[in-house]
Short mmCIF file of C-alpha atoms in Angstrom, two decimals:
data_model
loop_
_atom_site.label_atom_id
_atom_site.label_comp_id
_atom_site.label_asym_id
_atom_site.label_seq_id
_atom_site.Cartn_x
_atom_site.Cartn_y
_atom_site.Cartn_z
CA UNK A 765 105.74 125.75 55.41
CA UNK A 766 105.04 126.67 51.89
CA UNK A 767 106.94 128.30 49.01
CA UNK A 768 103.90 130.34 48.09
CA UNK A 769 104.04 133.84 48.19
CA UNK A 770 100.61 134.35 49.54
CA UNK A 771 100.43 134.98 53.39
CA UNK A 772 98.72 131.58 55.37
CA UNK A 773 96.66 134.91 57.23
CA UNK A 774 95.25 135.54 54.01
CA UNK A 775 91.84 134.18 52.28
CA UNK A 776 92.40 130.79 50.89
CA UNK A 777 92.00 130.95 46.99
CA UNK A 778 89.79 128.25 45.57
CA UNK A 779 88.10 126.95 42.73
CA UNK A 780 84.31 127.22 42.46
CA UNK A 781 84.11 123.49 41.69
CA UNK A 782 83.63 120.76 43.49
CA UNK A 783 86.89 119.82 45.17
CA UNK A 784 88.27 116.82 44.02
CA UNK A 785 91.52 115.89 41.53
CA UNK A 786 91.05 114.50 38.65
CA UNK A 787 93.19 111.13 40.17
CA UNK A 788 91.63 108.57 41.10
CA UNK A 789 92.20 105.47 42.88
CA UNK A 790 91.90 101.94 41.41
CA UNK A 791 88.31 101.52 42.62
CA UNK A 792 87.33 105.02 41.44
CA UNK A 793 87.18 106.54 44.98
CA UNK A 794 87.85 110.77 44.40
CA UNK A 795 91.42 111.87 45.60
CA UNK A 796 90.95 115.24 47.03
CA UNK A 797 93.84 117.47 47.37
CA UNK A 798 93.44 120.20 49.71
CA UNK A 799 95.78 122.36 48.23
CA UNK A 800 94.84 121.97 44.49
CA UNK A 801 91.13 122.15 45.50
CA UNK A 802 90.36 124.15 47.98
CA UNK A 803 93.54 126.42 48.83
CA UNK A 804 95.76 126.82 46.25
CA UNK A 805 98.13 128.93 48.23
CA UNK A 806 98.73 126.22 50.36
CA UNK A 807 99.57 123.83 47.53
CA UNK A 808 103.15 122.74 48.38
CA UNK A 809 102.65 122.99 52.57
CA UNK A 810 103.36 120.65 54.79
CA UNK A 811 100.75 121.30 56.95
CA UNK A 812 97.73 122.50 56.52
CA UNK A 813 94.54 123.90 58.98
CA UNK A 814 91.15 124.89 58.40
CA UNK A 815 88.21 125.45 60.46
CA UNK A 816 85.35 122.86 59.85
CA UNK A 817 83.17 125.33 59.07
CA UNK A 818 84.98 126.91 56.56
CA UNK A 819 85.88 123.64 54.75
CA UNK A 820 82.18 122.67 55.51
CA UNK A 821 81.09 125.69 53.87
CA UNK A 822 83.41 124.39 50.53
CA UNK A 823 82.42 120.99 50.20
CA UNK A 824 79.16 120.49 52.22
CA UNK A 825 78.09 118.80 55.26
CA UNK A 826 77.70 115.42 53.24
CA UNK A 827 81.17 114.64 52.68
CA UNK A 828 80.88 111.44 50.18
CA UNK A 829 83.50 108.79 50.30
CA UNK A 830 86.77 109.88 49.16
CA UNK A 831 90.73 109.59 50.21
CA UNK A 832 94.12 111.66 50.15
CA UNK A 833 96.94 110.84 48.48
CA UNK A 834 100.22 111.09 50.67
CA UNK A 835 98.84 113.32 52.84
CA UNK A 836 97.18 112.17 57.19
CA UNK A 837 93.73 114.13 57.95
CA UNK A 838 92.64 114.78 61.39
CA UNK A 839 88.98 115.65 61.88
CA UNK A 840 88.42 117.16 65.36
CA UNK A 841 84.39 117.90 66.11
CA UNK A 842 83.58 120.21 68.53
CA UNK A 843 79.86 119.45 68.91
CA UNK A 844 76.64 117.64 67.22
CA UNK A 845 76.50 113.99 66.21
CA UNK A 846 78.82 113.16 63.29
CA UNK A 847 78.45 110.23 61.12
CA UNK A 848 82.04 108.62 60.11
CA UNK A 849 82.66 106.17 57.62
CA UNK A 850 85.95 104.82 57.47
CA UNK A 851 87.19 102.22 54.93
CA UNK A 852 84.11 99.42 56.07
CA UNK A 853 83.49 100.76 59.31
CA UNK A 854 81.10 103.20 60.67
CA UNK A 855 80.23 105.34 63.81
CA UNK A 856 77.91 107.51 64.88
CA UNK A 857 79.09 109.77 68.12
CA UNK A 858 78.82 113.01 69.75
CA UNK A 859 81.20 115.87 69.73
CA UNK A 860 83.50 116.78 70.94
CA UNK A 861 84.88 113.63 68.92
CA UNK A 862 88.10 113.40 66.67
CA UNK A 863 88.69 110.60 63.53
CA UNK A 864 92.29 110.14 61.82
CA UNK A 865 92.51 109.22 58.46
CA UNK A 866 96.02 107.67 56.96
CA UNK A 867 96.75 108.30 53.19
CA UNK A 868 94.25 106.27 50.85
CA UNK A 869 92.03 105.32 53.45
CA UNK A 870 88.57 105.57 51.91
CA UNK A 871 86.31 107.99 54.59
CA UNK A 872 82.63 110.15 54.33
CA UNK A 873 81.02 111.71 57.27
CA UNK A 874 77.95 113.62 57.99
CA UNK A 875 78.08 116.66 60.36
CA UNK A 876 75.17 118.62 61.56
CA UNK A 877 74.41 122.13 60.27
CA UNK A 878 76.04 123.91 63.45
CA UNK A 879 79.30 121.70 63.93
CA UNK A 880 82.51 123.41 64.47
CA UNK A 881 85.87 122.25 64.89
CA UNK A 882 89.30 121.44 63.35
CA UNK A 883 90.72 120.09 60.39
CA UNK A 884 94.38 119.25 59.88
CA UNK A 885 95.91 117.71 56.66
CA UNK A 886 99.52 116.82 56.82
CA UNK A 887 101.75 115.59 54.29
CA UNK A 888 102.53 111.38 55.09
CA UNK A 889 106.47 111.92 55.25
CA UNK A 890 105.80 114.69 57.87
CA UNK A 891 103.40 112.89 60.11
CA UNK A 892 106.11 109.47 59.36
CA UNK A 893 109.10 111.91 60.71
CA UNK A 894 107.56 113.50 63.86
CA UNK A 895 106.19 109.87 64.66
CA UNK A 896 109.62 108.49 64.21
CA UNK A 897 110.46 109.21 67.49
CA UNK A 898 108.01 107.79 69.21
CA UNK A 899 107.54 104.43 68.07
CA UNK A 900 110.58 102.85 69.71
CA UNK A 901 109.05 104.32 73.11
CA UNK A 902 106.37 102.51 72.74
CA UNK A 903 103.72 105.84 72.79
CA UNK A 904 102.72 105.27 69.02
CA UNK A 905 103.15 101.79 67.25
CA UNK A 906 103.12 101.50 63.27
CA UNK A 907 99.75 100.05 63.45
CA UNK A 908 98.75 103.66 65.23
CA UNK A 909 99.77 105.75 62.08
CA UNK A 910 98.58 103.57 59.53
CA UNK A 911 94.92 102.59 60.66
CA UNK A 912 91.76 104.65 60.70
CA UNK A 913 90.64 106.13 64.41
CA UNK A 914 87.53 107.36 65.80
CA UNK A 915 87.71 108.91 69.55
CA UNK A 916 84.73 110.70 71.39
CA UNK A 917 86.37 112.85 73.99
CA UNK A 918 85.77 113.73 77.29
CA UNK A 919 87.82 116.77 78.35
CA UNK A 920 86.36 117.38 81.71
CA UNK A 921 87.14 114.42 82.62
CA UNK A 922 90.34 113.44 80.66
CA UNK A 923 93.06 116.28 81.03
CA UNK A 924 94.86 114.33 78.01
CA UNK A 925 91.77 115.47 75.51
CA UNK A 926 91.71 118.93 77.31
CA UNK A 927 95.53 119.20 75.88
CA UNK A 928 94.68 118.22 72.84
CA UNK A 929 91.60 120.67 72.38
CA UNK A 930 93.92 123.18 73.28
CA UNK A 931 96.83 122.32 71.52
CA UNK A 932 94.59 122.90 68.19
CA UNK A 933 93.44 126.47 69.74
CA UNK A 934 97.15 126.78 69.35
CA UNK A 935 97.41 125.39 65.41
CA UNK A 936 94.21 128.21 64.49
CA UNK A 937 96.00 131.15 66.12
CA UNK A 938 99.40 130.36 64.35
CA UNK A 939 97.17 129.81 60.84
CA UNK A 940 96.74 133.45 61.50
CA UNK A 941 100.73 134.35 61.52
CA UNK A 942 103.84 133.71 58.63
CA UNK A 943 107.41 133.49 59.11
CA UNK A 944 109.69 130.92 60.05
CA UNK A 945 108.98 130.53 63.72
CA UNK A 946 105.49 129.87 62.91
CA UNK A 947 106.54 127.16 60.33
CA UNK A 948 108.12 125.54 63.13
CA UNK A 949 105.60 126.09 66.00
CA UNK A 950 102.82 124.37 63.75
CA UNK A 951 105.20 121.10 63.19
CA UNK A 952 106.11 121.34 67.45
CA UNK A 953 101.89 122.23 67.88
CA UNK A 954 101.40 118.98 65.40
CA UNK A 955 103.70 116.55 67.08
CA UNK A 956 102.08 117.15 70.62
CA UNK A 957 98.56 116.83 68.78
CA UNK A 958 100.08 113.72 67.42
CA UNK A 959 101.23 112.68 70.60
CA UNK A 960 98.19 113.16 72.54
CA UNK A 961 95.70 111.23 69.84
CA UNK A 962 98.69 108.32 70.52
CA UNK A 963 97.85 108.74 74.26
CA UNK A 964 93.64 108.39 73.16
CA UNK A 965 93.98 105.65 70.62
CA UNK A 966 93.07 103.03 73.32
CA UNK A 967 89.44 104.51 73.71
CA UNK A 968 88.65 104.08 70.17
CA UNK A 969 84.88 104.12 69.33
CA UNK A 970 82.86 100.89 69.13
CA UNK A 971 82.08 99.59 65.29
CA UNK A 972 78.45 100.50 64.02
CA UNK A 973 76.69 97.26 62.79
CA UNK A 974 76.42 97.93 59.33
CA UNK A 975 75.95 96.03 56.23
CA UNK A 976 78.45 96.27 53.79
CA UNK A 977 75.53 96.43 51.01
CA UNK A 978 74.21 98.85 52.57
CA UNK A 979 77.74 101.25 52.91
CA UNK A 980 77.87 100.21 49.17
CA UNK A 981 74.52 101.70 48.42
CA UNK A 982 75.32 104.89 50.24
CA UNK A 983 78.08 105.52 48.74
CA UNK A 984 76.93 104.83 44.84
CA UNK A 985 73.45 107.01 45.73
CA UNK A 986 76.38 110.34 46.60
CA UNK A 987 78.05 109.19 43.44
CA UNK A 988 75.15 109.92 41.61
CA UNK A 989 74.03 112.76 42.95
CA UNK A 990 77.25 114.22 42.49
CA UNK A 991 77.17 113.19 38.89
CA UNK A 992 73.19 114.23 38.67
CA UNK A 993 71.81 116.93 41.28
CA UNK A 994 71.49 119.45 37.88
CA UNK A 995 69.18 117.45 36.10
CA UNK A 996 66.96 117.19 39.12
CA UNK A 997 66.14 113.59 38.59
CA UNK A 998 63.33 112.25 40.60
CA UNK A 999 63.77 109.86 43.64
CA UNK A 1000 62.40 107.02 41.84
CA UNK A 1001 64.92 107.47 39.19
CA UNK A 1002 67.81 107.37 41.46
CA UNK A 1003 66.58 104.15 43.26
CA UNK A 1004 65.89 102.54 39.62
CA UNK A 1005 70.06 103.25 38.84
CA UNK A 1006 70.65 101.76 42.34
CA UNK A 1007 68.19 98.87 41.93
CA UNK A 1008 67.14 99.35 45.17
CA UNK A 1009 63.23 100.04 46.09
CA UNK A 1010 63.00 104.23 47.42
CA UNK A 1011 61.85 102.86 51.08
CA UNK A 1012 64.97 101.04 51.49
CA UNK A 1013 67.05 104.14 49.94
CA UNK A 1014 65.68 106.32 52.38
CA UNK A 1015 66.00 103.79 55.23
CA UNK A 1016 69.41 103.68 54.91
CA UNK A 1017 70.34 107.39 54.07
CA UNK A 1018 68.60 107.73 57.31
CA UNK A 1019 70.90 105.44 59.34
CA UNK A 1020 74.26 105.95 57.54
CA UNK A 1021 73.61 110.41 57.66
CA UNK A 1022 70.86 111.14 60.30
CA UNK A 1023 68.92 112.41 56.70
CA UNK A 1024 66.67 111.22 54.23
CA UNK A 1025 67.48 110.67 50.45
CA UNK A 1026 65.78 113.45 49.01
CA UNK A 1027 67.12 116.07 51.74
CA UNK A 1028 70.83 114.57 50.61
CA UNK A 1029 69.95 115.54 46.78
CA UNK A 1030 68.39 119.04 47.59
CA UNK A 1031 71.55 119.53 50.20
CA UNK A 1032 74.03 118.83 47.43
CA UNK A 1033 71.81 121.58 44.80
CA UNK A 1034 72.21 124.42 47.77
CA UNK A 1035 75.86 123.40 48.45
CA UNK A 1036 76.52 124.23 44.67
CA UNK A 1037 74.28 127.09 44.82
CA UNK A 1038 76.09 129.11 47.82
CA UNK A 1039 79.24 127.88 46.50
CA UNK A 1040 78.36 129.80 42.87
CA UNK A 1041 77.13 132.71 44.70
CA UNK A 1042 80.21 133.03 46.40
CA UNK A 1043 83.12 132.56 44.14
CA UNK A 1044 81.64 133.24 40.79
CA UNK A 1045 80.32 136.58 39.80
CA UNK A 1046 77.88 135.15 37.47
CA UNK A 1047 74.32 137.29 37.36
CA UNK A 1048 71.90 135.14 39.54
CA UNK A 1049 69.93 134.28 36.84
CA UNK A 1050 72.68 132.76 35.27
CA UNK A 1051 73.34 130.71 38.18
CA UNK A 1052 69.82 129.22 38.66
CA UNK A 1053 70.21 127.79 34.46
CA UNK A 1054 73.60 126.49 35.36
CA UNK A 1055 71.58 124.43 38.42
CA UNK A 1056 69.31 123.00 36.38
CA UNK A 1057 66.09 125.25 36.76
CA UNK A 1058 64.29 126.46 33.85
CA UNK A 1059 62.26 129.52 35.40
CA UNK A 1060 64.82 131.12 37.60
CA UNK A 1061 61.71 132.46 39.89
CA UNK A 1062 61.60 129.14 41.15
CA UNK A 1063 65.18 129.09 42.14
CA UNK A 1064 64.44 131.92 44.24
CA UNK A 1065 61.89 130.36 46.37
CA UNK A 1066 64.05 127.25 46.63
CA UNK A 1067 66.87 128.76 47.54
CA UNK A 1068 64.98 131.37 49.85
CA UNK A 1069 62.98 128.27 51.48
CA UNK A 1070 66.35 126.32 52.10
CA UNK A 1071 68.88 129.44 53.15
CA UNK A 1072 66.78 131.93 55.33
CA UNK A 1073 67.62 134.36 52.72
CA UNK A 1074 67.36 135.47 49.42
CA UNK A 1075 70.36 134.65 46.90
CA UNK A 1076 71.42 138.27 46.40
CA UNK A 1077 71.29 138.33 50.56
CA UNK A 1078 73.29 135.47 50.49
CA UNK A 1079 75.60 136.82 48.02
CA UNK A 1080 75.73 140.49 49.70
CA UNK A 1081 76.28 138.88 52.56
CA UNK A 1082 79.22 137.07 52.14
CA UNK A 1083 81.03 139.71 50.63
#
């Protein structure tokens, strides 16, 4: 699977940045490389898995709109309401749930704090070889592998999305393992995953009304917090860049993430702050200047308030 010489069982080695190649896309959406950004050892793979949690844990719960280059994603929620995004559609739905993403398709979603799941990347001339075969027999049609999918599933009812469910089980156990036979049990393990969200595609997930002004808006407001959360700019100074009035901000932040806009900015300032405390060894006081704050007491009770814990907890924790 990969010409690395670190084992897949071992800890995934990533940057303490936020996770995104410097490429872009013509209309400036972020290409994000999973294994340039987040797991280096995985950086020539094939395939690669992750729990949700774990990536969730690396680039936040807000996932702002962004694409992969060459390379199919497969989002499968386990539980909690996730808000999807794809290209100029959106839905809302329950887990368990699973969206598909084809290369440069434009995506963001929203999971809640407790969501679990899977997430499988998969290099484009992969997924195009194992679907190959199944296009002339009519299970998977072109259409299939090149166009965004949203499915809620129901597997006590639906022995199809019990399969699949377990079928990714499989994936995390063999993410666990190297050698050659598990090289080639993740590609078998990925075709039946493949051929099973074929089997599902028909119960696709009716389109959110939406208004493409407001998808706009929700996606510039994450650009700028990603571009701003350290200078802690005020509310009213984000809706002023926007030209949009704060009620309307909020209103849609609300519908489009199940959050308002200032929990989005403080959400982004934690993400950074766990992510610092985690993979930098940086004194703490360090950290809170690199945030933004100027008394690094008041870090403390912002980060306490927000975590549960206390950032040298946090940090001792994690460990």
């Amino acid at each position: 699977m990969s010409n690395s010489s670190t084992a897949p069982g071992q800890s995934p080695t990533r940057s303490a940045t936020k996770g995104t190649s410097s490429a872009a896309n013509s209309e400036g959406i972020p290409n994000i490389d999973i294994g340039h950004a987040y797991d280096q050892q995985y950086v020539d793979a094939e395939i690669h898995y992750e729990h949700l949690e774990k990536l969730a844990d690396f680039f936040g719960r807000n996932m702002p709109v962004h694409h992969h280059d060459r390379f199919y994603q497969v989002h499968v929620i386990l539980n909690g309401t996730v808000r999807v995004h794809l290209d100029e559609t959106s839905y809302t739905v329950k887990g368990p749930m699973f969206f598909l993403t084809p290369p440069t398709i434009p995506h963001a979603f929203v999971t809640d704090n407790n969501a679990t799941g899977h997430v499988i990347t998969a290099r484009q001339q992969l997924v195009w070889e194992l679907m190959g075969a199944m296009i002339p027999t009519g299970l998977a049609s072109k259409s299939f592998i090149n166009s965004p999918l949203c499915v809620a599933l129901s597997p006590e009812k639906d022995s199809t999305a019990e399969r699949m469910l377990h079928l990714l089980t499989l994936m995390a156990d063999e993410n666990d393992h190297t050698s050659m036979e598990h090289t080639l049990a993740l590609k078998a393990l990925l075709q039946l995953v493949l051929i099973d969200i074929a089997r599902l595609s028909d119960q696709k997930q009716p389109k959110q009304k939406t208004r493409k002004e407001d998808v706009r808006i929700f996606h510039r407001f994450n650009e700028l917090i990603e571009t701003h959360f350290r200078e802690h700019l005020t509310l009213t100074q984000y809706s002023e860049m926007i030209s949009v009035t704060e009620a309307r901000l909020n209103e849609i932040c609300r519908r489009l993430a199940g959050l308002p806009s200032k929990r989005l900015i403080m959400e982004r300032l934690m993400q950074e702050a766990r992510r610092l405390l985690s993979y930098s060894v940086a004194p703490i006081t360090e950290i809170s200047y690199q945030l933004g704050f100027k008394d690094p007491a008041y870090f403390a009770r912002f980060f306490r308030r927000n975590a549960g814990v206390t950032a040298s907890e946090y940090r001792e924790k994690i460990k």
